[in-house]
């Protein structure tokens, strides 16, 4: 009844990269979007009036009646959607790739559509940066599913037809309402790819098990370049680089003799030019013409 909240299973679908399509390409994208999702609902035995759908431009918001078993959506509908996408993308130059957000909660109906915090969460999960990054990282996959923590606990963990909890991976995601836990799955893969692999490459595996699994987006920082002092040497290095034979000659000055006046100070250059030059002032001229290199 209009104006009264009722529990429903919420499915929000959004097309990845739709903003890059031209006006002439968008109608065909929308036709395929409705075809693959609608056919998947038919294949799972879910039809109006138990299914409400609302157009979102490059996506669709769906709300299922309370008597629809949610596991049928998490299992059969998701798998059928995956296979339908594979079929429709077979000959496409720009394949249709979808993100799906799943949640369950109170939904209020009115003359304009459906609303509620549960609807907001399903839409946020579908549109979150982690979902987008996972689908970008899974270059050959047409679909990523983002399930709320409640959907995962109540309908994924128990398993069922085409539902395997070990294929899901947990991430804490930042939404407009705050941080929340979500579970991500890419059909056809034993686990979703690391969403931030390009920004933060995985370390080399020490063995066949590879690096440990991350429970959330990586936060490690890239290594910083070494400080200048690491490569420039120290005063002690300069003092010990040569031998007693390397004392300053007439062409140079001893360290400290001319520092105050800004004249050149050159120490410890061996005959092959591979020693260390320590400059305390301004070097005007070094004469190597005598072949000694000092």
Coordinates of C-alpha atoms in Angstrom, one line a residue:
X1 CA 0.0 0.0 0.0
X2 CA 1.2 3.5 -0.9
X3 CA 3.0 5.3 1.9
X4 CA 3.6 2.2 4.1
X5 CA 7.0 0.6 4.3
X6 CA 7.4 -3.1 3.6
X7 CA 10.4 -5.3 3.5
X8 CA 11.7 -6.1 0.1
X9 CA 14.8 -7.4 -1.7
X10 CA 16.5 -4.6 -3.6
X11 CA 18.4 -5.0 -6.8
X12 CA 20.2 -2.0 -8.3
X13 CA 21.8 -2.4 -11.7
X14 CA 24.1 0.1 -13.3
X15 CA 26.1 0.1 -16.6
X16 CA 29.8 0.7 -16.3
X17 CA 31.2 3.4 -18.6
X18 CA 27.9 4.5 -19.9
X19 CA 29.0 8.2 -19.7
X20 CA 31.5 7.5 -22.5
X21 CA 28.7 6.4 -25.0
X22 CA 27.4 8.8 -27.6
X23 CA 23.7 9.7 -27.8
X24 CA 23.3 7.3 -30.7
X25 CA 24.9 4.5 -28.8
X26 CA 22.9 4.9 -25.6
X27 CA 19.5 3.5 -26.9
X28 CA 21.1 0.3 -27.9
X29 CA 22.9 0.0 -24.6
X30 CA 19.5 0.5 -22.8
X31 CA 17.8 -2.1 -24.9
X32 CA 20.5 -4.7 -24.1
X33 CA 20.4 -3.7 -20.4
X34 CA 16.6 -4.4 -20.2
X35 CA 17.0 -7.5 -22.3
X36 CA 19.7 -9.2 -20.2
X37 CA 18.2 -8.3 -16.8
X38 CA 14.6 -9.0 -17.7
X39 CA 15.4 -12.3 -19.3
X40 CA 17.4 -13.3 -16.2
X41 CA 14.3 -12.5 -14.0
X42 CA 12.1 -14.6 -16.3
X43 CA 14.6 -17.5 -16.1
X44 CA 14.6 -17.3 -12.3
X45 CA 10.8 -17.3 -12.2
X46 CA 10.4 -13.8 -10.9
X47 CA 7.8 -11.7 -12.7
X48 CA 5.5 -8.7 -12.0
X49 CA 3.7 -8.0 -9.7
X50 CA 6.3 -9.7 -7.5
X51 CA 8.9 -7.6 -9.3
X52 CA 8.8 -3.8 -9.4
X53 CA 11.3 -2.0 -11.8
X54 CA 12.1 1.7 -12.0
X55 CA 14.2 3.2 -14.9
X56 CA 17.4 5.0 -13.8
X57 CA 18.7 6.1 -17.3
X58 CA 21.8 3.9 -17.5
X59 CA 20.5 1.5 -14.8
X60 CA 17.4 -0.2 -13.3
X61 CA 16.2 -0.3 -9.7
X62 CA 14.3 -3.4 -8.9
X63 CA 12.4 -4.3 -5.7
X64 CA 11.1 -7.8 -5.1
X65 CA 8.0 -8.7 -3.1
X66 CA 8.7 -10.3 0.4
X67 CA 7.5 -13.7 -0.8
X68 CA 10.3 -14.0 -3.4
X69 CA 13.1 -16.1 -1.9
X70 CA 16.2 -13.9 -1.9
X71 CA 18.5 -16.8 -2.5
X72 CA 16.9 -17.1 -5.9
X73 CA 18.2 -13.7 -6.8
X74 CA 21.6 -14.2 -5.3
X75 CA 22.0 -17.5 -7.1
X76 CA 19.9 -18.1 -10.2
X77 CA 19.3 -14.5 -11.2
X78 CA 22.9 -13.5 -10.9
X79 CA 24.1 -16.6 -12.8
X80 CA 21.5 -16.1 -15.6
X81 CA 22.5 -12.4 -15.9
X82 CA 26.1 -13.4 -16.2
X83 CA 25.4 -15.9 -19.0
X84 CA 23.1 -13.4 -20.8
X85 CA 25.8 -10.8 -20.7
X86 CA 28.3 -13.2 -22.2
X87 CA 25.9 -14.0 -25.0
X88 CA 25.0 -10.4 -25.8
X89 CA 28.6 -9.2 -25.7
X90 CA 29.9 -11.9 -28.0
X91 CA 30.1 -9.7 -31.1
X92 CA 30.1 -6.2 -29.5
X93 CA 32.9 -3.8 -30.0
X94 CA 31.9 -2.1 -26.8
X95 CA 30.6 -4.9 -24.4
X96 CA 27.9 -4.2 -21.9
X97 CA 29.4 -4.4 -18.4
X98 CA 27.2 -4.1 -15.3
X99 CA 27.5 -3.5 -11.6
X100 CA 24.8 -4.9 -9.3
X101 CA 24.1 -3.8 -5.7
X102 CA 22.0 -6.2 -3.5
X103 CA 20.4 -5.3 -0.1
X104 CA 17.3 -6.1 1.8
X105 CA 15.2 -3.8 4.0
X106 CA 12.3 -1.5 4.4
X107 CA 11.0 0.1 1.2
X108 CA 8.3 2.8 1.0
X109 CA 6.2 3.0 -2.2
X110 CA 4.5 6.1 -3.5
X111 CA 3.2 7.5 -6.8
X112 CA 6.7 8.4 -7.8
X113 CA 8.6 5.2 -7.1
X114 CA 10.3 3.5 -4.2
X115 CA 12.4 5.0 -1.5
X116 CA 14.1 4.3 1.9
X117 CA 17.5 3.9 3.4
X118 CA 17.7 0.3 2.2
X119 CA 17.2 1.6 -1.4
X120 CA 19.9 4.2 -0.9
X121 CA 22.4 1.5 0.3
X122 CA 21.8 -0.8 -2.6
X123 CA 22.4 2.1 -5.0
X124 CA 25.5 3.2 -3.1
X125 CA 27.0 -0.2 -3.2
X126 CA 26.4 -0.5 -6.9
X127 CA 28.0 2.9 -7.5
X128 CA 30.9 2.7 -5.0
X129 CA 34.5 3.1 -6.0
X130 CA 35.4 -0.4 -5.0
X131 CA 32.8 -2.0 -7.3
X132 CA 33.9 0.2 -10.2
X133 CA 37.6 -0.6 -9.6
X134 CA 37.0 -4.4 -9.3
X135 CA 35.2 -4.4 -12.7
X136 CA 37.9 -2.3 -14.3
X137 CA 40.5 -4.8 -12.9
X138 CA 38.5 -7.7 -14.2
X139 CA 39.0 -6.7 -17.8
X140 CA 37.4 -9.9 -19.3
X141 CA 34.4 -10.0 -17.0
X142 CA 31.0 -8.4 -17.8
X143 CA 29.6 -8.3 -14.2
X144 CA 30.5 -7.5 -10.6
X145 CA 28.0 -8.1 -7.7
X146 CA 28.2 -6.0 -4.5
X147 CA 26.2 -7.5 -1.6
X148 CA 25.5 -5.8 1.7
X149 CA 26.8 -7.4 4.9
X150 CA 23.2 -8.5 5.7
X151 CA 22.6 -10.1 2.4
X152 CA 25.9 -11.9 2.7
X153 CA 25.2 -13.2 6.2
X154 CA 21.6 -14.2 5.6
X155 CA 21.6 -15.5 2.0
X156 CA 25.2 -16.0 0.8
X157 CA 26.9 -17.8 3.7
X158 CA 24.2 -20.5 3.9
X159 CA 24.9 -21.3 0.2
X160 CA 22.4 -22.6 -2.3
X161 CA 21.8 -23.1 -6.0
X162 CA 24.7 -21.3 -7.7
X163 CA 25.6 -19.6 -4.5
X164 CA 29.1 -20.2 -3.2
X165 CA 30.3 -18.0 -0.3
X166 CA 34.0 -18.6 -0.9
X167 CA 33.8 -16.6 -4.2
X168 CA 33.0 -13.4 -2.3
X169 CA 35.6 -11.1 -0.9
X170 CA 35.0 -8.5 1.9
X171 CA 35.8 -4.8 1.7
X172 CA 35.1 -1.9 3.9
X173 CA 33.8 0.8 1.6
X174 CA 33.3 4.6 2.2
X175 CA 29.8 5.8 1.3
X176 CA 28.1 9.1 1.7
X177 CA 26.5 7.8 4.9
X178 CA 29.8 6.5 6.3
X179 CA 31.9 3.4 6.1
X180 CA 30.2 0.0 5.7
X181 CA 31.1 -3.6 5.0
X182 CA 30.2 -5.1 1.6
X183 CA 31.0 -8.4 -0.2
X184 CA 32.0 -8.5 -3.8
X185 CA 31.9 -11.3 -6.4
X186 CA 32.8 -11.6 -10.1
X187 CA 30.9 -14.5 -11.7
X188 CA 33.2 -16.9 -13.4
X189 CA 36.1 -16.2 -11.0
X190 CA 37.0 -17.9 -7.8
X191 CA 37.6 -14.5 -6.3
X192 CA 37.4 -10.9 -7.5
X193 CA 40.6 -9.2 -8.6
X194 CA 42.4 -6.7 -6.3
X195 CA 40.6 -3.4 -7.1
X196 CA 43.6 -1.2 -6.5
X197 CA 46.2 -3.4 -8.1
X198 CA 47.4 -0.7 -10.6
X199 CA 48.0 1.9 -7.8
X200 CA 49.4 -0.6 -5.4
X201 CA 51.0 -3.7 -7.1
X202 CA 51.0 -6.9 -5.1
X203 CA 54.4 -8.0 -3.8
X204 CA 56.0 -11.0 -5.3
X205 CA 54.7 -14.3 -3.9
X206 CA 57.0 -16.2 -1.6
X207 CA 55.5 -19.5 -2.5
X208 CA 52.6 -21.1 -4.4
X209 CA 50.1 -19.5 -2.0
X210 CA 51.0 -16.0 -3.0
X211 CA 50.5 -12.9 -0.9
X212 CA 48.0 -12.9 1.9
X213 CA 44.5 -11.8 1.1
X214 CA 43.5 -8.3 1.9
X215 CA 40.3 -7.6 3.9
X216 CA 40.0 -4.1 2.5
X217 CA 41.5 -1.6 0.1
X218 CA 45.2 -1.4 0.3
X219 CA 46.6 1.6 2.1
X220 CA 50.4 1.0 1.8
X221 CA 52.4 4.0 0.5
X222 CA 54.9 3.8 -2.4
X223 CA 58.6 3.8 -1.2
X224 CA 60.1 7.2 -0.8
X225 CA 63.4 8.1 -2.6
X226 CA 66.5 8.0 -0.5
X227 CA 67.5 11.2 1.3
X228 CA 70.4 13.2 -0.2
X229 CA 72.6 12.3 2.7
X230 CA 72.4 8.6 1.8
X231 CA 74.4 9.1 -1.4
X232 CA 76.4 12.3 -0.9
X233 CA 78.7 10.7 1.7
X234 CA 79.8 12.3 5.0
X235 CA 82.8 14.2 6.3
X236 CA 84.2 11.0 7.7
X237 CA 84.1 9.4 4.2
X238 CA 86.1 12.3 2.8
X239 CA 88.6 12.1 5.5
X240 CA 89.4 8.4 5.0
X241 CA 88.9 8.1 1.2
X242 CA 92.6 8.9 0.4
X243 CA 96.0 8.2 2.0
X244 CA 98.7 10.3 3.5
X245 CA 100.1 10.7 0.0
X246 CA 97.0 12.6 -1.1
X247 CA 97.8 15.7 0.9
X248 CA 96.9 19.0 -0.9
X249 CA 99.4 20.2 -3.4
X250 CA 100.1 23.7 -4.7
X251 CA 97.0 23.6 -6.9
X252 CA 94.6 23.0 -4.0
X253 CA 94.0 24.2 -0.5
X254 CA 93.6 22.3 2.7
X255 CA 90.1 21.8 4.0
X256 CA 89.1 24.9 6.0
X257 CA 91.9 27.1 4.6
X258 CA 89.7 29.0 2.1
X259 CA 86.1 28.2 3.2
X260 CA 85.6 31.6 4.7
X261 CA 86.6 33.3 1.5
X262 CA 84.6 31.1 -0.8
X263 CA 87.6 29.8 -2.7
X264 CA 87.9 26.2 -4.0
X265 CA 88.5 23.3 -1.7
X266 CA 89.3 20.0 -3.4
X267 CA 90.4 16.8 -1.6
X268 CA 91.2 13.2 -2.4
X269 CA 91.0 12.7 -6.1
X270 CA 93.1 9.7 -7.1
X271 CA 95.0 9.4 -10.3
X272 CA 92.1 7.7 -12.1
X273 CA 89.6 10.3 -11.2
X274 CA 87.5 7.9 -9.2
X275 CA 87.9 9.4 -5.7
X276 CA 85.6 11.7 -3.9
X277 CA 85.5 15.4 -4.4
X278 CA 84.3 17.4 -1.4
X279 CA 83.5 21.0 -2.1
X280 CA 83.2 23.3 0.8
X281 CA 83.2 26.5 -1.3
X282 CA 83.1 27.4 -4.9
X283 CA 85.2 25.3 -7.4
X284 CA 86.6 27.6 -10.1
X285 CA 89.0 25.4 -11.8
X286 CA 90.6 21.9 -11.6
X287 CA 93.7 21.2 -13.6
X288 CA 94.2 17.6 -14.7
X289 CA 96.7 18.4 -17.4
X290 CA 99.7 17.0 -15.5
X291 CA 98.1 13.5 -15.7
X292 CA 98.3 13.1 -11.9
X293 CA 94.6 13.7 -11.4
X294 CA 95.2 15.6 -8.2

